[in-house]
CSV table of C-alpha atoms and ligand atoms in Angstrom, one decimal:
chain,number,residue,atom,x,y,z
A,951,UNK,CA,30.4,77.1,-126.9
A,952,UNK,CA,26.5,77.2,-128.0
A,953,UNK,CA,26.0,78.3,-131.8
A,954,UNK,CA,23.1,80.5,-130.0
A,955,UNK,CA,22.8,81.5,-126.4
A,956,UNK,CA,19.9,83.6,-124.5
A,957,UNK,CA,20.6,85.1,-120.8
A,958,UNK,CA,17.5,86.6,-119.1
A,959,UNK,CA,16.1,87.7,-122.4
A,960,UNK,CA,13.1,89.8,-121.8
A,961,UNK,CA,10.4,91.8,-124.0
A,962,UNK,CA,7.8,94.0,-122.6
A,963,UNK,CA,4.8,95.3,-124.4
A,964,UNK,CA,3.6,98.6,-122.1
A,965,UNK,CA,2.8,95.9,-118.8
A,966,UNK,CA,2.9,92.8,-120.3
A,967,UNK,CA,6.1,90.8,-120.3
A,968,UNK,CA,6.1,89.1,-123.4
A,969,UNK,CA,9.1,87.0,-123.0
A,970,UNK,CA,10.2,87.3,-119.2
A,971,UNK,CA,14.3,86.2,-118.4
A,972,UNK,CA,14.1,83.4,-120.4
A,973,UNK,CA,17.5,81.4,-120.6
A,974,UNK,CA,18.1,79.6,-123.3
A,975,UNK,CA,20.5,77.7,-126.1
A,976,UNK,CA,20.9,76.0,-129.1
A,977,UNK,CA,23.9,73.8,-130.4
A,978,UNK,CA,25.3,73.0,-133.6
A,979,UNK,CA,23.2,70.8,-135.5
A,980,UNK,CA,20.2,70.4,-133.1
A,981,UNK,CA,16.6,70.8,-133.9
A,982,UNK,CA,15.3,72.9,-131.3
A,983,UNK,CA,11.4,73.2,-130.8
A,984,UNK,CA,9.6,76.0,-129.3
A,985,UNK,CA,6.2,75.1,-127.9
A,986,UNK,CA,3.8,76.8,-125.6
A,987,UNK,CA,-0.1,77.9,-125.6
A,988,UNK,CA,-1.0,81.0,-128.0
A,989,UNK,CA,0.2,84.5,-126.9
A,990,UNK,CA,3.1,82.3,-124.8
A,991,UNK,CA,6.0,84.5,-126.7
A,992,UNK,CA,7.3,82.0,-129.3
A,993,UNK,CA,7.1,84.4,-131.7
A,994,UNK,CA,8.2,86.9,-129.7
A,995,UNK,CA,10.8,85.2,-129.4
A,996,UNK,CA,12.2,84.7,-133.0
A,997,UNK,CA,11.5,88.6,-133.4
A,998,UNK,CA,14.3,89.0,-130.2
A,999,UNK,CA,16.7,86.6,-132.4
A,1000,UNK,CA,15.8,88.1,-135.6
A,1001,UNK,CA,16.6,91.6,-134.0
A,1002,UNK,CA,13.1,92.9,-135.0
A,1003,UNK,CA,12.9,93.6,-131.5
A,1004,UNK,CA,15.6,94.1,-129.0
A,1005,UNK,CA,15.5,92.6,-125.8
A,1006,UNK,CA,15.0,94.9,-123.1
A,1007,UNK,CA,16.6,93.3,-120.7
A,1008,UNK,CA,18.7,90.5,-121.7
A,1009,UNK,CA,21.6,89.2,-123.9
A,1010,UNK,CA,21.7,87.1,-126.9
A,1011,UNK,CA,24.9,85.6,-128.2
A,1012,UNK,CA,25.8,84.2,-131.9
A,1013,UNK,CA,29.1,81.7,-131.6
A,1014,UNK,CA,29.8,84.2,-128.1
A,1015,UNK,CA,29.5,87.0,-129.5
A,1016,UNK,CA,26.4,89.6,-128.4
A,1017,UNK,CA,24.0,90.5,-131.4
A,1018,UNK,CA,21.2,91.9,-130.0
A,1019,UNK,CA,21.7,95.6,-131.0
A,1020,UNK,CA,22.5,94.8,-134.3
A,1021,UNK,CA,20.4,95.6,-137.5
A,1022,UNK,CA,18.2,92.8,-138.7
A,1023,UNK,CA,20.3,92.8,-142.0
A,1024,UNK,CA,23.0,92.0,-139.8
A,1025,UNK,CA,21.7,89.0,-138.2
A,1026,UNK,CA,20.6,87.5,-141.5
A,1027,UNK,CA,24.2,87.9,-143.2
A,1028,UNK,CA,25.8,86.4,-139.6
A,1029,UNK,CA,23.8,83.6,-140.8
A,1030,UNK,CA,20.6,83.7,-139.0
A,1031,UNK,CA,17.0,83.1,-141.1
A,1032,UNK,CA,14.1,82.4,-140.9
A,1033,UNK,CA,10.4,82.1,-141.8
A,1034,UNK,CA,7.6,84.1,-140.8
A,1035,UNK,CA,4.1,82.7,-138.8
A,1036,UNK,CA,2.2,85.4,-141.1
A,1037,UNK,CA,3.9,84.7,-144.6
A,1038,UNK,CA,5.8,88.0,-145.5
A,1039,UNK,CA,6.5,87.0,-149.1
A,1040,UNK,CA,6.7,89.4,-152.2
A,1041,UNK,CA,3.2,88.4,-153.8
A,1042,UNK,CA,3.2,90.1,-156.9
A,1043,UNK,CA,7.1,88.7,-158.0
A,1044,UNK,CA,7.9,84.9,-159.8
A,1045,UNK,CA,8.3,82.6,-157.1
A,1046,UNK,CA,12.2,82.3,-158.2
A,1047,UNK,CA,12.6,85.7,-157.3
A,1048,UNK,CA,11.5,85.8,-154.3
A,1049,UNK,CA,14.6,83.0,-153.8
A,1050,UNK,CA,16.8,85.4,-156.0
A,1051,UNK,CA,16.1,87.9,-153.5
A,1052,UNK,CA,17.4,86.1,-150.6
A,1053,UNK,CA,20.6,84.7,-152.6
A,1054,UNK,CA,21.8,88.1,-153.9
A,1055,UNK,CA,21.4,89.8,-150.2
A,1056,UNK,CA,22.4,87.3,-147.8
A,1057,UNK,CA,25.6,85.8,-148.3
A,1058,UNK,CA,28.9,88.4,-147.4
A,1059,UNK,CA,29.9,87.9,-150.8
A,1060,UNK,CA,28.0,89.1,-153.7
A,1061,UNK,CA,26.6,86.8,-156.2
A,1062,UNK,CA,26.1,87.2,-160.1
A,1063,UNK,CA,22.7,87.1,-161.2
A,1064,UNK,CA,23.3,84.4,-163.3
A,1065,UNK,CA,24.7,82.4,-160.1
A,1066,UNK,CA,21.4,83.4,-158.0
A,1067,UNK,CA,19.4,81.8,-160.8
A,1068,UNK,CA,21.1,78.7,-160.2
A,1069,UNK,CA,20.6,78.9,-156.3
A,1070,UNK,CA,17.3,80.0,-156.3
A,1071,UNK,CA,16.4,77.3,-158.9
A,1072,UNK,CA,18.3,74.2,-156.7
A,1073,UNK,CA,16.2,75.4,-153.9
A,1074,UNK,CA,13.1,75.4,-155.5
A,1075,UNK,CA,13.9,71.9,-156.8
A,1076,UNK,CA,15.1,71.1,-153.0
A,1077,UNK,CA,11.4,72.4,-151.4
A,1078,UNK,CA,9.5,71.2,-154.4
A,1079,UNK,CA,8.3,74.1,-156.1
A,1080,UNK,CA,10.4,74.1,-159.1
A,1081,UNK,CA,6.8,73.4,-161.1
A,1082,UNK,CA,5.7,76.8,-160.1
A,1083,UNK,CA,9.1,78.8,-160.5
A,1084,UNK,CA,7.7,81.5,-162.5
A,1085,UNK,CA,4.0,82.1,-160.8
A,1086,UNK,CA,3.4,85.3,-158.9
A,1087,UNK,CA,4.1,83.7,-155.3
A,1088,UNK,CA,0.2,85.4,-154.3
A,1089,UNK,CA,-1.0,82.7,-156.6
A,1090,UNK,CA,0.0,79.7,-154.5
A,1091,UNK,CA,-1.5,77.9,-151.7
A,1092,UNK,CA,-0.1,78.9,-148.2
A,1093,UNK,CA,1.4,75.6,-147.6
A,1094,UNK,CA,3.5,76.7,-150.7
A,1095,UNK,CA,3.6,80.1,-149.8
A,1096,UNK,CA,5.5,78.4,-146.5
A,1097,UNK,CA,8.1,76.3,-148.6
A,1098,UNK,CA,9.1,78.8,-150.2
A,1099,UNK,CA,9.7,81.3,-147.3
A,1100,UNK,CA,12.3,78.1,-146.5
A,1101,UNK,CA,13.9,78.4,-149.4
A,1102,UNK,CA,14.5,82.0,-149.6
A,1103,UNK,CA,15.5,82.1,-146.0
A,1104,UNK,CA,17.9,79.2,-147.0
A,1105,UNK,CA,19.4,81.0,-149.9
A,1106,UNK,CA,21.0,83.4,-147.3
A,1107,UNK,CA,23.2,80.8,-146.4
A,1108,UNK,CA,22.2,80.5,-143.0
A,1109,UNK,CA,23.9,78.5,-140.1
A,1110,UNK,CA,20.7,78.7,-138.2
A,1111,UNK,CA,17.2,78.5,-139.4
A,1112,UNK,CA,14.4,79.7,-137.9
A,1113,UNK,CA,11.0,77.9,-138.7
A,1114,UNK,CA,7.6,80.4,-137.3
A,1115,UNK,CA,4.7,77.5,-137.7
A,1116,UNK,CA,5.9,76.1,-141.0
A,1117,UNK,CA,3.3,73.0,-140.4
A,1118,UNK,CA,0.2,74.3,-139.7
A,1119,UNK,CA,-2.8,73.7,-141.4
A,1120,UNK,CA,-1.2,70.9,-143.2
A,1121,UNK,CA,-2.8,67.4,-144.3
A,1122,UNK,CA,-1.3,63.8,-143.3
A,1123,UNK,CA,0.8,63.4,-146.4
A,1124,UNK,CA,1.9,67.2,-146.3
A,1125,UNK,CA,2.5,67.1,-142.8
A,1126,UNK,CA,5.2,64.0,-143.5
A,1127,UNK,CA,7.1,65.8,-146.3
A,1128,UNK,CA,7.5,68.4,-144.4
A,1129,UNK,CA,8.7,66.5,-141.7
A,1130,UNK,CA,11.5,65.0,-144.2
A,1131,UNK,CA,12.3,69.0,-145.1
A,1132,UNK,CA,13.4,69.7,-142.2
A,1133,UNK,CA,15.1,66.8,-141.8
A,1134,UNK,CA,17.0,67.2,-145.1
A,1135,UNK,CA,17.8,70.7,-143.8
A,1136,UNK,CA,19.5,69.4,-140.6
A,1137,UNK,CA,21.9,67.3,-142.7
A,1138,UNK,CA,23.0,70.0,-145.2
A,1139,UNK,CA,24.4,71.2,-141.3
A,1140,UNK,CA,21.9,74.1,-140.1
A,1141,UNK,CA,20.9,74.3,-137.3
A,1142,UNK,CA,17.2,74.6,-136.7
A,1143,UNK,CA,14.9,76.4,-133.9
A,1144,UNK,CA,11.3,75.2,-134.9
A,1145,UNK,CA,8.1,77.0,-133.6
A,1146,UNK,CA,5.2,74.5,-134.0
A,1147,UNK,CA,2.1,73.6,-132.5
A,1148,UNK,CA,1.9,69.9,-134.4
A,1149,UNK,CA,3.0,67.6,-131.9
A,1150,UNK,CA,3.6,65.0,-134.3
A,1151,UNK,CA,6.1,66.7,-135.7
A,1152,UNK,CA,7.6,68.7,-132.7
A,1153,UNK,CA,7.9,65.2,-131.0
A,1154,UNK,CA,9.0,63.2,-133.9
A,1155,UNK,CA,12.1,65.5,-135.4
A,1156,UNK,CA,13.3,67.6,-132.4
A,1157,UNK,CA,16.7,66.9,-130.2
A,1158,UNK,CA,15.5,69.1,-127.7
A,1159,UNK,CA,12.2,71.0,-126.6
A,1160,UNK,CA,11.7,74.5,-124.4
A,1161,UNK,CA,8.3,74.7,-123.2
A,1162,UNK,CA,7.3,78.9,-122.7
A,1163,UNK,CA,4.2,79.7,-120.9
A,1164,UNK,CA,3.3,83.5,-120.0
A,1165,UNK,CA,6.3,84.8,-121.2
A,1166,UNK,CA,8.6,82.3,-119.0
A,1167,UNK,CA,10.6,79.3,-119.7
A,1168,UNK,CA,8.8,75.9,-117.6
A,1169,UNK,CA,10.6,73.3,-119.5
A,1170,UNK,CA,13.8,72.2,-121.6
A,1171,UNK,CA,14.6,68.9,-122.2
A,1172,UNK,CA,14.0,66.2,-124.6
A,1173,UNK,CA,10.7,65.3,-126.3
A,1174,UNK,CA,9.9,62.3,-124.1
A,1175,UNK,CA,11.4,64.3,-120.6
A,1176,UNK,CA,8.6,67.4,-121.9
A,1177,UNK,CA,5.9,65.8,-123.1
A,1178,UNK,CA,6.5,63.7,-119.3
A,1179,UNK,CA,6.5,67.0,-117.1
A,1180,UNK,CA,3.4,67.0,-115.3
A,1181,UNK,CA,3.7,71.6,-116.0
A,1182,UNK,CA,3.6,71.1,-119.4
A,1183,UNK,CA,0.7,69.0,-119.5
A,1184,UNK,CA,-1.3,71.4,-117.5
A,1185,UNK,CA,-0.6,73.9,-119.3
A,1186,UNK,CA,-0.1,73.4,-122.7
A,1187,UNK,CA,-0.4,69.5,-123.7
A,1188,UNK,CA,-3.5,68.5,-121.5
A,1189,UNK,CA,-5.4,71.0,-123.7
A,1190,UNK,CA,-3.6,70.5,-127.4
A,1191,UNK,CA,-6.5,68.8,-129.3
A,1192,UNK,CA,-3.9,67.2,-131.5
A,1193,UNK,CA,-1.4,66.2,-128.4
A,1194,UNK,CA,0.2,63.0,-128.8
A,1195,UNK,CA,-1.7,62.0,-132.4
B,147,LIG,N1,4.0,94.0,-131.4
B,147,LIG,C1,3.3,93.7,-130.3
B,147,LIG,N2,2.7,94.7,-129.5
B,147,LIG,C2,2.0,94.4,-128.4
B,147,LIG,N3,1.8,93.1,-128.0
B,147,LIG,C3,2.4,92.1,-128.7
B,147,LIG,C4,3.1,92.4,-129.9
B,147,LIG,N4,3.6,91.2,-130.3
B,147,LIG,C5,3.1,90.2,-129.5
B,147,LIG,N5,2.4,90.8,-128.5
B,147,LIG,C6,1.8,90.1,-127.4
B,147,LIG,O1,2.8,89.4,-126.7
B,147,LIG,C7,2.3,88.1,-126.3
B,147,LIG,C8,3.2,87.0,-127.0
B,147,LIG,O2,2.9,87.0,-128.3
B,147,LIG,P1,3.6,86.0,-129.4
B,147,LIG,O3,3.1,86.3,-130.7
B,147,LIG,O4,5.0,86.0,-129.1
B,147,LIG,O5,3.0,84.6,-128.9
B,147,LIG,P2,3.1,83.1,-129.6
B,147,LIG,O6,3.6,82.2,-128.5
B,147,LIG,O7,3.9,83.2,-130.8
B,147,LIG,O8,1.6,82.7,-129.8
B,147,LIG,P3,0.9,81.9,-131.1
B,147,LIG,O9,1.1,80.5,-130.8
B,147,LIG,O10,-0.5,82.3,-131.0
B,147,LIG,O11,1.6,82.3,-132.3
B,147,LIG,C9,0.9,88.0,-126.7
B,147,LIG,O12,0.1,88.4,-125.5
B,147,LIG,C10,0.7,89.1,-127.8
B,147,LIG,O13,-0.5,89.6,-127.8
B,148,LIG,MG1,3.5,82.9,-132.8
């Protein structure tokens, strides 16, 4: 059984087929990445799994069971989160609550305040932005403003963890620790779906890549069998100015 499974998943916008009948999985423990050119329905995408949208047609399954239909809510406290390409954070609160937020209203089971302190507070130590715990979260850079999306996804106790961009616009050294994040995430045991258009990173931490172009699926398989398919160059790696560095 796949922790997450896709059949013919499809989103139209009026005539345009965001995501057409795309198949697709995920298993336990994998780091999936999601690639394609801008507008290719990555993000779509993660909205379908998210349950922001609802795939018209299609079927998603969580652990075999279908999901799409449900209430985002729903999703989150099955144990699906993630991160957002356009931060959605709550600017004018402490950075810690924003990660109090996501510990008192994910998990089933309802947590004291004093214990969603202490989660939110390991998880900004875990992304690196205890420092700033009590700054308005507006006040910090975006790469910070990224991190700690992560960590208030991750205080919903997720299974699976979906990552929108998290390392764009980053420099070198950045681009490396966030490389380790993720890694660090995939041995606390969640599994991760990563959107990302830094190859670097795409080809250096991911089990497995799908390749979406127009909507469609053109490629799955790992990083050395995608970044070797002569559809994917054409398309998306022959023109990625930062393919391959
Ligand atoms: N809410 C919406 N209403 C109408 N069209 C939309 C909507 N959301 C996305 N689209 C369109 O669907 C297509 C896929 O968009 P999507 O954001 O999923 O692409 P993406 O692969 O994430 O691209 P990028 O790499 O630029 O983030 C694009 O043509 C986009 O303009
Ligand atoms: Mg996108």
């Amino acid at each position: 059984m796949h922790l997450l499974e896709g059949e013919k998943v499809t989103k139209y916008f009026g005539g345009l087929a965001a995501v057409s009948e795309v198949d697709f999985y995920v298993d336990e423990g994998e780091i999936l990445g999601l690639i394609g050119p801008n507008g290719a329905g990555k993000t779509t995408l993660f909205n379908l799994i998210s349950a922001a949208l609802e795939p018209k047609p299609g079927v998603i399954k969580f652990r075999d069971e279908q999901i799409n239909g449900l209430r985002p809510y729903k999703i989150c406290r099955l144990g699906i989160a993630r991160t957002f390409q356009t931060v959605k954070i709550f600017g004018n609160l402490p950075v810690i609550e924003n990660v109090r937020v996501g510990s008192l209203f994910g998990p089933l089971k309802g947590l004291s305040t004093a214990e969603a302190t202490k989660v939110a507070l390991e998880l900004l130590e875990f992304v690196g932005l205890s420092k700033v715990a009590y700054t308005p979260a507006r006040d910090m850079t975006l790469v910070n403003q990224k991190r700690l999306e992560v960590a208030r996804a991750l205080a919903t106790k997720p299974t699976l963890l979906l990552l929108d961009e998290l390392m764009a616009g980053l420099n070198q050294t950045e681009l490396l620790d966030t490389m380790e994040l993720v890694k660090q995430i995939q041995k606390k045991g969640i599994t991760i779906i990563m959107i990302e258009h830094v190859m670097k990173a795409i080809m250096g931490i991911c089990d497995r890549i799908i390749v979406l172009h127009h909507g469609k699926k053109i490629a799955d398989g790992t990083p050395e069998e995608v970044a070797n398919s002569k559809k994917v160059i054409e398309v998306y790696l022959g023109e990625a100015s930062d393919a391959g560095s």
